[in-house]
PDB file of N, CA and C in Angstrom:
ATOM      1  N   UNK A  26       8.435  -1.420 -65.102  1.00 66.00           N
ATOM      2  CA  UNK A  26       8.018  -0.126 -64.624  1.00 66.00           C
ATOM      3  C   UNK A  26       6.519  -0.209 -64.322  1.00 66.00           C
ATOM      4  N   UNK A  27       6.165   0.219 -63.286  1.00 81.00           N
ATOM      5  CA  UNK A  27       4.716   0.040 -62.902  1.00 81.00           C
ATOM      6  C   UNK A  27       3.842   1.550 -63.366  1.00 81.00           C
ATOM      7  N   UNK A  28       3.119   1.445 -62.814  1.00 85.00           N
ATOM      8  CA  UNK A  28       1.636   2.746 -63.365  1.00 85.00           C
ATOM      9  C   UNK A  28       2.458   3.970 -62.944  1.00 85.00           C
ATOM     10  N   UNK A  29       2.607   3.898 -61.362  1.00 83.00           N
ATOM     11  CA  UNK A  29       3.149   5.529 -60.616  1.00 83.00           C
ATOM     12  C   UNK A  29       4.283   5.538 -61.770  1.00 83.00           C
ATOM     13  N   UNK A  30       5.255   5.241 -61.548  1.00 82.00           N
ATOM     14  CA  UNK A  30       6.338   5.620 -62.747  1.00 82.00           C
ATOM     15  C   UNK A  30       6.431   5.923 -64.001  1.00 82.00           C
ATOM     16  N   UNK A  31       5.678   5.048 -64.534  1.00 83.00           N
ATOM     17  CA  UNK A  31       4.743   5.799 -66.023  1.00 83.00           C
ATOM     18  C   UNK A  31       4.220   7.092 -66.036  1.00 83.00           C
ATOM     19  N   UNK A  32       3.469   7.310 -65.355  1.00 84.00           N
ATOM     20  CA  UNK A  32       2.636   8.616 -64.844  1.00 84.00           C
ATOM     21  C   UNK A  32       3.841   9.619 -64.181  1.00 84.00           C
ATOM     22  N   UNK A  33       4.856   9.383 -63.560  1.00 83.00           N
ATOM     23  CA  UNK A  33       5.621   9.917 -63.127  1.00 83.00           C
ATOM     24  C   UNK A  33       6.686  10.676 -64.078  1.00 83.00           C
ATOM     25  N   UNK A  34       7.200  10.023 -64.943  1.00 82.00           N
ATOM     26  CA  UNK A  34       7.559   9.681 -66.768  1.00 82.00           C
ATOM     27  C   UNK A  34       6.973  10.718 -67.179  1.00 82.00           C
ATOM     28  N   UNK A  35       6.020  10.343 -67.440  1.00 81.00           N
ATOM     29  CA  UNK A  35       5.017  11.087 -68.454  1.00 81.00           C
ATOM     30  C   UNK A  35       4.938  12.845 -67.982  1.00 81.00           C
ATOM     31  N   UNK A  36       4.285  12.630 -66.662  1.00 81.00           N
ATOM     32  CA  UNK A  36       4.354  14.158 -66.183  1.00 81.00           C
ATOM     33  C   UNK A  36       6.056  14.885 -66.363  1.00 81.00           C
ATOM     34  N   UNK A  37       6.915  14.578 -66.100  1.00 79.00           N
ATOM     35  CA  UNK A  37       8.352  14.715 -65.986  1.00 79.00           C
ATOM     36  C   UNK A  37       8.251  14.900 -67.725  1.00 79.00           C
ATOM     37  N   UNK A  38       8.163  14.411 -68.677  1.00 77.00           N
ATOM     38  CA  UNK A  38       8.664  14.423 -70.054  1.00 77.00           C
ATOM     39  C   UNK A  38       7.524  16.473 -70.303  1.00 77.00           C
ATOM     40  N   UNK A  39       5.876  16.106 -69.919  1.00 75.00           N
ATOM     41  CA  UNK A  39       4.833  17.114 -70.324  1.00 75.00           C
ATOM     42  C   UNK A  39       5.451  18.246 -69.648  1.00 75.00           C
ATOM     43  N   UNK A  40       6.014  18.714 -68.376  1.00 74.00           N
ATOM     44  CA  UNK A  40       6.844  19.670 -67.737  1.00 74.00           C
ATOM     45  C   UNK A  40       7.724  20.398 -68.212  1.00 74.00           C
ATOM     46  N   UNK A  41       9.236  19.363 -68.829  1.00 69.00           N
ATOM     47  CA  UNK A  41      10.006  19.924 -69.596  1.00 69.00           C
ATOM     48  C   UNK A  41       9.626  20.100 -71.076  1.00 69.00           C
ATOM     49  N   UNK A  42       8.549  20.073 -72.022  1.00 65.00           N
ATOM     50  CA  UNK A  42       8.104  20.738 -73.024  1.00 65.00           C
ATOM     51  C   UNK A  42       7.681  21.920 -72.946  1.00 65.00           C
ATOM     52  N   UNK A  43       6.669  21.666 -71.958  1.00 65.00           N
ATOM     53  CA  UNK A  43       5.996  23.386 -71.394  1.00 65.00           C
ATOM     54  C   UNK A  43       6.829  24.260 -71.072  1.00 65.00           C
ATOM     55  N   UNK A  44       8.076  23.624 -70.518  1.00 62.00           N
ATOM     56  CA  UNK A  44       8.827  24.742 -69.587  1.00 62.00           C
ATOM     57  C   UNK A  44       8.641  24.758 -68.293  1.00 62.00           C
ATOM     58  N   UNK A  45       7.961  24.356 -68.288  1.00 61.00           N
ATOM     59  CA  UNK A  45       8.429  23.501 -66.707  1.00 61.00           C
ATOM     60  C   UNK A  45       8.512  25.052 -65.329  1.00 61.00           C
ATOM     61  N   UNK A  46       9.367  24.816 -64.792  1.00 59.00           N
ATOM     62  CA  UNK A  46       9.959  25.471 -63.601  1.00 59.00           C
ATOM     63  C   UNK A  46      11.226  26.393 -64.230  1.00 59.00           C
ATOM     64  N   UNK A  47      11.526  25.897 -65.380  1.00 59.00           N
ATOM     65  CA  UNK A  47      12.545  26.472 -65.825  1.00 59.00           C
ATOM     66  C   UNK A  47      12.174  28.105 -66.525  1.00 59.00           C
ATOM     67  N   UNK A  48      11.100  28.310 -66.302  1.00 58.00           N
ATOM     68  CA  UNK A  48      10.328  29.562 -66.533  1.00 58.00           C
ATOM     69  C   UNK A  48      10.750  31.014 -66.281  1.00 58.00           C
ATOM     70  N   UNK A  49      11.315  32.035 -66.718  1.00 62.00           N
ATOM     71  CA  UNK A  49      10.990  33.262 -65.793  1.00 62.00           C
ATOM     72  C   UNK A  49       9.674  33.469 -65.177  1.00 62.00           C
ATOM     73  N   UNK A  50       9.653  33.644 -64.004  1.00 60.00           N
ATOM     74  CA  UNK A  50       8.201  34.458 -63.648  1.00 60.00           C
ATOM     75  C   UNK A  50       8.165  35.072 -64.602  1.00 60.00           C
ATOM     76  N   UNK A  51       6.139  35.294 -64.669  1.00 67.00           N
ATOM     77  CA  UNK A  51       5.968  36.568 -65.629  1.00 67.00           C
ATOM     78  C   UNK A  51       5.018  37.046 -64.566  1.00 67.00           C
ATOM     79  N   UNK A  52       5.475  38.388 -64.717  1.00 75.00           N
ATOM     80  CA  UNK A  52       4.728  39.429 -63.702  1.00 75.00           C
ATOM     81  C   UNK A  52       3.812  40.488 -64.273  1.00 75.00           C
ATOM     82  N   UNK A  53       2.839  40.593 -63.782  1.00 79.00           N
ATOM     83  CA  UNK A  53       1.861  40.805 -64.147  1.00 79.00           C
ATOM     84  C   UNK A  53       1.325  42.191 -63.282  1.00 79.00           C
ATOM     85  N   UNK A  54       1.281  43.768 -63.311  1.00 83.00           N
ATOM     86  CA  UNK A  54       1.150  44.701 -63.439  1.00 83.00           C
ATOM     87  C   UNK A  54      -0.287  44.884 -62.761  1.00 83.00           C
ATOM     88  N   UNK A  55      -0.981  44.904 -61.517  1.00 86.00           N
ATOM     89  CA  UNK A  55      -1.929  44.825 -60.119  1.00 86.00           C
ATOM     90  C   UNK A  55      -2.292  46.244 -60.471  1.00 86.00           C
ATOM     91  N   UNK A  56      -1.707  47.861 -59.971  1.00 89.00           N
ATOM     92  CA  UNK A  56      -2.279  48.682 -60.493  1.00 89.00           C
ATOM     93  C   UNK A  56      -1.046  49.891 -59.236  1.00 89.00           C
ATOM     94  N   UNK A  57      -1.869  50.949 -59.415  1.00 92.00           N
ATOM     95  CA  UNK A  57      -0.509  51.845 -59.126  1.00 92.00           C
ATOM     96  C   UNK A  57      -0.977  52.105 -57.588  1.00 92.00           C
ATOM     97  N   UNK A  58       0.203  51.902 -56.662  1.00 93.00           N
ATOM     98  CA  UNK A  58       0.037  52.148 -55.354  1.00 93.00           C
ATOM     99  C   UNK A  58       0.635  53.819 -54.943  1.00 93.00           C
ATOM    100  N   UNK A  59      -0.093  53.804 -54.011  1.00 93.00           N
ATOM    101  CA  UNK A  59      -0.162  55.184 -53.189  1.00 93.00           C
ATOM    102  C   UNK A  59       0.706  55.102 -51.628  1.00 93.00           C
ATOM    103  N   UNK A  60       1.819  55.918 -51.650  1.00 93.00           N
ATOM    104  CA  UNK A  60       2.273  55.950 -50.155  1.00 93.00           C
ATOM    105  C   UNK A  60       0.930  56.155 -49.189  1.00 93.00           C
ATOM    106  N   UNK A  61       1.076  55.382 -48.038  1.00 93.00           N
ATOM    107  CA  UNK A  61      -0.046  55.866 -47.200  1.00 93.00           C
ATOM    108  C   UNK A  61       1.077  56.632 -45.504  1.00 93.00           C
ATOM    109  N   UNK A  62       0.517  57.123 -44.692  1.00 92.00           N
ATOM    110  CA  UNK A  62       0.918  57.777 -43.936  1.00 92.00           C
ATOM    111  C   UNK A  62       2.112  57.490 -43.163  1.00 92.00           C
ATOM    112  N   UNK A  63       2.195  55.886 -42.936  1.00 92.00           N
ATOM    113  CA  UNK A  63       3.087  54.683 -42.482  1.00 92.00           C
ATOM    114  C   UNK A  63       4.503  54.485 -43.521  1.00 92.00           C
ATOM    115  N   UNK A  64       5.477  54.616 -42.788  1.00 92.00           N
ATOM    116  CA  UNK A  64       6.652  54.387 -44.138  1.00 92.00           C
ATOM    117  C   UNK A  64       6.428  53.023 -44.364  1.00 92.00           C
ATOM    118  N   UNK A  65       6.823  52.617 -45.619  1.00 92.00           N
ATOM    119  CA  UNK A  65       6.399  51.490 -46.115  1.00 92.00           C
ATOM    120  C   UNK A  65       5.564  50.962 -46.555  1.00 92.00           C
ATOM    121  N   UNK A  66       4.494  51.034 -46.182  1.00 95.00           N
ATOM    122  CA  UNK A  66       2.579  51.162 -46.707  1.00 95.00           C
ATOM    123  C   UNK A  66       2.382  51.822 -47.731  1.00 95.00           C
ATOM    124  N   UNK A  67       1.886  51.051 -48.592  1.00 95.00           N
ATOM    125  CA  UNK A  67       1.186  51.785 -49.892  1.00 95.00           C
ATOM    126  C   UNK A  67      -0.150  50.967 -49.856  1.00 95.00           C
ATOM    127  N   UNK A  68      -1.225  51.519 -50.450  1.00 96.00           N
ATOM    128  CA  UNK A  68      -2.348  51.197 -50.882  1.00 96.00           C
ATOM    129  C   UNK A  68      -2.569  51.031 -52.144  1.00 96.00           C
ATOM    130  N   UNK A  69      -3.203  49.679 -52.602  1.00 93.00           N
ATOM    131  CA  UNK A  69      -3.694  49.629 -54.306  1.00 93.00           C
ATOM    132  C   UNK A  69      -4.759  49.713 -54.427  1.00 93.00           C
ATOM    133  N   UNK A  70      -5.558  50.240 -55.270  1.00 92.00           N
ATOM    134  CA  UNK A  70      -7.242  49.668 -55.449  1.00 92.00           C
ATOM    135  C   UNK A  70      -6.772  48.673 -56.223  1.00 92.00           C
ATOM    136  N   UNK A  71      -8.047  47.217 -56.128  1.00 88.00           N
ATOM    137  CA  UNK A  71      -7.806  46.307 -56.768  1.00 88.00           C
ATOM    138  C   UNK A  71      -8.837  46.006 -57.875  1.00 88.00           C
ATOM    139  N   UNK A  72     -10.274  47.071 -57.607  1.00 87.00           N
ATOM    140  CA  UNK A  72     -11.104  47.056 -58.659  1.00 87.00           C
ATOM    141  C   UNK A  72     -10.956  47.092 -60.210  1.00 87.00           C
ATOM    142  N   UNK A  73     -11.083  45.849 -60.653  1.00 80.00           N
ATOM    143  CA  UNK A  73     -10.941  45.901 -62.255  1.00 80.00           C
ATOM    144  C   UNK A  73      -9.837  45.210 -62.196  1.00 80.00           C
ATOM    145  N   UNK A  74      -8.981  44.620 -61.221  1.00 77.00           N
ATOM    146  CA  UNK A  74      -7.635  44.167 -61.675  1.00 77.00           C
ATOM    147  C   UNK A  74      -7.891  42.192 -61.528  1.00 77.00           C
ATOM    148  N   UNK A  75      -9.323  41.757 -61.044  1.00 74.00           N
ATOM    149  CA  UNK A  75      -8.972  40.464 -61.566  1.00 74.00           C
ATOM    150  C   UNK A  75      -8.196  39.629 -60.286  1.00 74.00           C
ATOM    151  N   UNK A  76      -7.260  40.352 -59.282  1.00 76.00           N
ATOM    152  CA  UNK A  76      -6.166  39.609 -58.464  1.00 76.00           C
ATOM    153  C   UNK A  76      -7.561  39.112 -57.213  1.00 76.00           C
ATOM    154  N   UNK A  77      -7.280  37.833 -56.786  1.00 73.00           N
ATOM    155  CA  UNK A  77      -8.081  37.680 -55.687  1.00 73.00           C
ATOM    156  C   UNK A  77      -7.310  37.452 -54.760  1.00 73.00           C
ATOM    157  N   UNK A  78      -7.612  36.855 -53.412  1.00 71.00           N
ATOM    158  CA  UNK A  78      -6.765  36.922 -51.813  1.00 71.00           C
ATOM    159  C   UNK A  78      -6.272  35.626 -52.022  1.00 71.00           C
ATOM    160  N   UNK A  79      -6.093  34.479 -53.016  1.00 71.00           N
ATOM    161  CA  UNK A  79      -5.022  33.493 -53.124  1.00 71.00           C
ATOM    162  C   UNK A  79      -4.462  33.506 -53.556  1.00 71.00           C
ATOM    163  N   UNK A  80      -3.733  35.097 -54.800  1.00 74.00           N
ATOM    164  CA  UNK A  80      -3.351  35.087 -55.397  1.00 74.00           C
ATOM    165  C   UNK A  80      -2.305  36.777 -54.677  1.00 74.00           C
ATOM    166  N   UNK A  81      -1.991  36.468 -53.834  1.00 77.00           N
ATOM    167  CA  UNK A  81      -1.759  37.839 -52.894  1.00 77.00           C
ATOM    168  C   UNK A  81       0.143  37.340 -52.621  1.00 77.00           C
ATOM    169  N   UNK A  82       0.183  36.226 -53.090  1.00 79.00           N
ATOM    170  CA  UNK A  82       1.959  35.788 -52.586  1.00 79.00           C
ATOM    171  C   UNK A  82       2.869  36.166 -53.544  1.00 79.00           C
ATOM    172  N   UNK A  83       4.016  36.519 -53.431  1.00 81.00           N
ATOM    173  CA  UNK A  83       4.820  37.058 -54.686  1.00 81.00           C
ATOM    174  C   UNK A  83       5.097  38.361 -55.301  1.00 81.00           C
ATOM    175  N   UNK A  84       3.908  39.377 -54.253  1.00 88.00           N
ATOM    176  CA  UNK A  84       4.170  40.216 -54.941  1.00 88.00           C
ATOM    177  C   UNK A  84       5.266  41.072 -54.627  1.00 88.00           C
ATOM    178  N   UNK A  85       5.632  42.161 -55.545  1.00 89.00           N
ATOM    179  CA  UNK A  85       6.712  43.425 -55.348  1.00 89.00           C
ATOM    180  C   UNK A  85       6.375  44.754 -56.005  1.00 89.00           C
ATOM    181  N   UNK A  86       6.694  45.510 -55.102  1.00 91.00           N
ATOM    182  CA  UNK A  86       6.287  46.924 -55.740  1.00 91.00           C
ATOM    183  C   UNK A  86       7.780  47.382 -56.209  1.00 91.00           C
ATOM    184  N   UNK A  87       7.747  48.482 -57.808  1.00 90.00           N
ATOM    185  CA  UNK A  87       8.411  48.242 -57.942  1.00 90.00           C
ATOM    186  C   UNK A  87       7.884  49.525 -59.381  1.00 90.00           C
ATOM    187  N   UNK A  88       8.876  49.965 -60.090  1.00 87.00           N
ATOM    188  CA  UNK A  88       8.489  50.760 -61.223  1.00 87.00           C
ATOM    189  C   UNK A  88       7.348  50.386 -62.314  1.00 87.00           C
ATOM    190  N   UNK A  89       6.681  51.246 -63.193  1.00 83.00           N
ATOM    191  CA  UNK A  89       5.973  50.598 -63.934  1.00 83.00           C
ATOM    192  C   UNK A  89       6.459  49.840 -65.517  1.00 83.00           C
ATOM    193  N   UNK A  90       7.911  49.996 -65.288  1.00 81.00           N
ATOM    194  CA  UNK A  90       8.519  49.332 -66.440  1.00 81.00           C
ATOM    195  C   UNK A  90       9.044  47.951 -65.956  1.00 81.00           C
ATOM    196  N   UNK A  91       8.467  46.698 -66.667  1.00 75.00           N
ATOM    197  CA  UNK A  91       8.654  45.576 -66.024  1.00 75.00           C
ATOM    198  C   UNK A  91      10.117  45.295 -65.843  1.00 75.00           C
ATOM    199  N   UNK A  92      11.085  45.869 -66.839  1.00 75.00           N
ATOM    200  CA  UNK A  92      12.721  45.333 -66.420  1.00 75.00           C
ATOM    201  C   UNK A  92      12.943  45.961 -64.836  1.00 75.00           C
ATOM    202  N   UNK A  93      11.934  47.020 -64.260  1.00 68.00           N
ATOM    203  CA  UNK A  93      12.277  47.292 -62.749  1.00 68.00           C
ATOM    204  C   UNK A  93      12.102  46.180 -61.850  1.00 68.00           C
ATOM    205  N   UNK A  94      11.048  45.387 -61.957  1.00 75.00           N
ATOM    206  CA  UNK A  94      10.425  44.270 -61.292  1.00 75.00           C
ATOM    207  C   UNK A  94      11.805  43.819 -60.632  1.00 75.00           C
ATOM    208  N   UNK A  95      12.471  43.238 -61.255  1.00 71.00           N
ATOM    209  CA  UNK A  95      13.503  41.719 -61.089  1.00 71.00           C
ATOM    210  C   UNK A  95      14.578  42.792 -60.272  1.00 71.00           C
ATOM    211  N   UNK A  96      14.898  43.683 -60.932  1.00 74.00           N
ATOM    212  CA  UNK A  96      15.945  44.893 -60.630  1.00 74.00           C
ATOM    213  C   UNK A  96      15.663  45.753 -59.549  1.00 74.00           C
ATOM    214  N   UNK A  97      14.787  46.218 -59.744  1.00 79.00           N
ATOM    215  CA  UNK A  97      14.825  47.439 -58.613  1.00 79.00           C
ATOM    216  C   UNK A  97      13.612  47.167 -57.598  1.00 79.00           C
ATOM    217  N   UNK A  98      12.691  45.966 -57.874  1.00 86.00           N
ATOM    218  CA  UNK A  98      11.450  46.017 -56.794  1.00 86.00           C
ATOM    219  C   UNK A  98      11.904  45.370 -55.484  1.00 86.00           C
ATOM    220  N   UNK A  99      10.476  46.059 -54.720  1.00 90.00           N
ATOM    221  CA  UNK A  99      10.570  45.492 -53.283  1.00 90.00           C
ATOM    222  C   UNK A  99       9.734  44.253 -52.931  1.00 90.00           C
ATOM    223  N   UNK A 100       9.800  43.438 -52.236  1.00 90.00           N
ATOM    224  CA  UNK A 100       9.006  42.803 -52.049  1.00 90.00           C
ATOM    225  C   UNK A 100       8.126  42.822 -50.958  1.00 90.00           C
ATOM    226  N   UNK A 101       7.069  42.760 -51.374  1.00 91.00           N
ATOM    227  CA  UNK A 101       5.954  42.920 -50.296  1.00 91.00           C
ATOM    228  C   UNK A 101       5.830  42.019 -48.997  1.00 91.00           C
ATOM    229  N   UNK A 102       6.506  42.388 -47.808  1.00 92.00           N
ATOM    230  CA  UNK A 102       6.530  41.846 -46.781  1.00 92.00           C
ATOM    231  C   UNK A 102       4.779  41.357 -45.751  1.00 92.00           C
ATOM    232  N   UNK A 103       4.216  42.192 -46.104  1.00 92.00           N
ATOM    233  CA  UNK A 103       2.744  41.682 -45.940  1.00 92.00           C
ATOM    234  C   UNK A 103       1.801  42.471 -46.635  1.00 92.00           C
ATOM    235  N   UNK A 104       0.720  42.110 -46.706  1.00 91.00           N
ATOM    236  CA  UNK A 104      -0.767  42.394 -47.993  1.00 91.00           C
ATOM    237  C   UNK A 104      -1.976  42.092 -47.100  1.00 91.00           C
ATOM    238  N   UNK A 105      -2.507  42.931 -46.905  1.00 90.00           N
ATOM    239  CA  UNK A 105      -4.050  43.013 -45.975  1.00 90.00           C
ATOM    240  C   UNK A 105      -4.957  43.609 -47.345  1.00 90.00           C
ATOM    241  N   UNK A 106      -5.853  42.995 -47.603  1.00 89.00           N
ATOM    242  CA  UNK A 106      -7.128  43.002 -48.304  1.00 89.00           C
ATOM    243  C   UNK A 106      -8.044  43.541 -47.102  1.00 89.00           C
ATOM    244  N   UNK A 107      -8.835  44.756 -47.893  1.00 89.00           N
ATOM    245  CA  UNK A 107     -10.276  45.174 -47.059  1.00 89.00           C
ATOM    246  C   UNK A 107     -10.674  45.394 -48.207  1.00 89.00           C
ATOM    247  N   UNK A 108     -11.608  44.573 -48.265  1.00 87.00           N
ATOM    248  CA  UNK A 108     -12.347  44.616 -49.949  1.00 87.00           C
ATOM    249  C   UNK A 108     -11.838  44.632 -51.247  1.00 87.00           C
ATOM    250  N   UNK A 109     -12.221  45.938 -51.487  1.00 87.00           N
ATOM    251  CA  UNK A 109     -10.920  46.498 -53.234  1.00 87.00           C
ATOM    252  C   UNK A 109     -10.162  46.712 -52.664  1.00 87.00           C
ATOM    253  N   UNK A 110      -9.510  47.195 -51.861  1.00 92.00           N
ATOM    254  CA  UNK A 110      -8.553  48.236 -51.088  1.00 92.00           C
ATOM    255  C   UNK A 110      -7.188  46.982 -50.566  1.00 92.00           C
ATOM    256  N   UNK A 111      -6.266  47.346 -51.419  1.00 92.00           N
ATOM    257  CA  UNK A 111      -5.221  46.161 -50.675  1.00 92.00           C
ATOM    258  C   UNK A 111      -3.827  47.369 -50.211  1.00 92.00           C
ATOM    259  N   UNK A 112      -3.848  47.110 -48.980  1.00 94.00           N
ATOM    260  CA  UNK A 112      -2.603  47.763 -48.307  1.00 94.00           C
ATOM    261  C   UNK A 112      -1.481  46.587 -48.160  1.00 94.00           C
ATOM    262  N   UNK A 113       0.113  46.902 -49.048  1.00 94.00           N
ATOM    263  CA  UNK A 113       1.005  46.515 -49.236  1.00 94.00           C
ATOM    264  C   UNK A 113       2.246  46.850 -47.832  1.00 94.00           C
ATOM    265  N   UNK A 114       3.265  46.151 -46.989  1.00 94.00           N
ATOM    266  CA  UNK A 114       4.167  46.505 -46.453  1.00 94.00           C
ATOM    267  C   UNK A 114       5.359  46.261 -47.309  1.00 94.00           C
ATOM    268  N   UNK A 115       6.269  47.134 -47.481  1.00 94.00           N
ATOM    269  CA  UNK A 115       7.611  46.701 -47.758  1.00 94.00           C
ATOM    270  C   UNK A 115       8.532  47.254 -46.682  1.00 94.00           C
ATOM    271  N   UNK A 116      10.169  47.358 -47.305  1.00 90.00           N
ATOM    272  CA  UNK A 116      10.655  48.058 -46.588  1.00 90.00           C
ATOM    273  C   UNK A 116      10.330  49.302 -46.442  1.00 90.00           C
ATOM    274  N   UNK A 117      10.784  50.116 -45.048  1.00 90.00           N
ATOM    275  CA  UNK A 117      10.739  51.511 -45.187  1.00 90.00           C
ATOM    276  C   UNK A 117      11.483  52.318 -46.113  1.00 90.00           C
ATOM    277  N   UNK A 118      12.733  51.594 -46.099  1.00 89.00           N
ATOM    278  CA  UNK A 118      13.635  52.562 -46.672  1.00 89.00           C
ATOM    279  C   UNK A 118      13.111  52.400 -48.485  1.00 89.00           C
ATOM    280  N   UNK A 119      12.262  51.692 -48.886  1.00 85.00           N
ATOM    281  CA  UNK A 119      12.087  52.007 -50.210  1.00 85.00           C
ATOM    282  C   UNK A 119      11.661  52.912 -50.878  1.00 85.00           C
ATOM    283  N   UNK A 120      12.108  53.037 -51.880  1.00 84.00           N
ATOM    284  CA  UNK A 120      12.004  54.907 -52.500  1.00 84.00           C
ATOM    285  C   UNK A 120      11.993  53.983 -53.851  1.00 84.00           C
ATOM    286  N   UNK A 121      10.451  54.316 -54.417  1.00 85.00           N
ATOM    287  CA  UNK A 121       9.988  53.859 -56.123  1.00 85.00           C
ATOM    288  C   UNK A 121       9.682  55.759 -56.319  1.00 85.00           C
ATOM    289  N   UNK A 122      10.200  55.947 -57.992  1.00 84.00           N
ATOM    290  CA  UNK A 122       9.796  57.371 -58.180  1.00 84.00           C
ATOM    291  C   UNK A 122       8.333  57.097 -58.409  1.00 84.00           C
ATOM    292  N   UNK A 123       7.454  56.059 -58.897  1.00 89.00           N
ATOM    293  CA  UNK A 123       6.518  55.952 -59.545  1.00 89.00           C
ATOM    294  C   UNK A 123       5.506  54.169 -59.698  1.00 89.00           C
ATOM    295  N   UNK A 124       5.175  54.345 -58.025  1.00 91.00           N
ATOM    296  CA  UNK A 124       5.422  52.539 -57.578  1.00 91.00           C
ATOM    297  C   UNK A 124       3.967  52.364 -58.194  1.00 91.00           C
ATOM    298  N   UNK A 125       4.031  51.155 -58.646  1.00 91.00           N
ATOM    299  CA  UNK A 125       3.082  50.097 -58.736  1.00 91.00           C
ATOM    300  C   UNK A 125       3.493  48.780 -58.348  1.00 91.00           C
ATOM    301  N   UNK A 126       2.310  48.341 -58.578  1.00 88.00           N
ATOM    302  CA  UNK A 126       2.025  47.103 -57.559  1.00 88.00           C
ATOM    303  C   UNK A 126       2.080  45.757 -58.338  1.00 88.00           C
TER     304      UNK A 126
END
């Protein structure tokens, strides 16, 4: 067995200890969005929340109780950042009683 394969080994053994891929996402709670005038559009402020613009993939709006996430959220079809201010698209037809982001 040469070096790459060792190293290959090794990473492969450190993966499945950690948990690997075999992970649930854990989702992590951005802040509470606002319908904006556009069906589908909501707005978040992002001040204080830490999220930066490489970290903008994955998301879903969706209730503020995390068992909604997996269950009842939408996923954010596109995310435009203007500063703090992040405007979310989903579907139109989505109806959250109480969306966050």
């Amino acid at each position: 067995m040469g070096w790459r394969e060792e190293i290959t080994t090794a990473l492969g053994e450190l993966i499945a200890l950690m948990g690997g891929s075999g992970k649930e996402p854990r989702w992590q709670r951005v802040g509470r969005a606002i319908r904006t005038a556009e069906p589908g559009h909501y707005a978040v402020d992002l001040r204080g929340s830490g999220i930066g613009p490489d970290q903008l993939d994955g998301l879903r709006l969706a209730g503020p109780d995390p068992q909604d996430i997996a269950a009842d959220g939408y996923s954010v079809v596109e995310a435009v950042q203007n500063g703090s201010l992040l405007t979310v698209k989903v579907a139109e037809f989505a109806e959250v009683a109480d969306p966050c982001l």
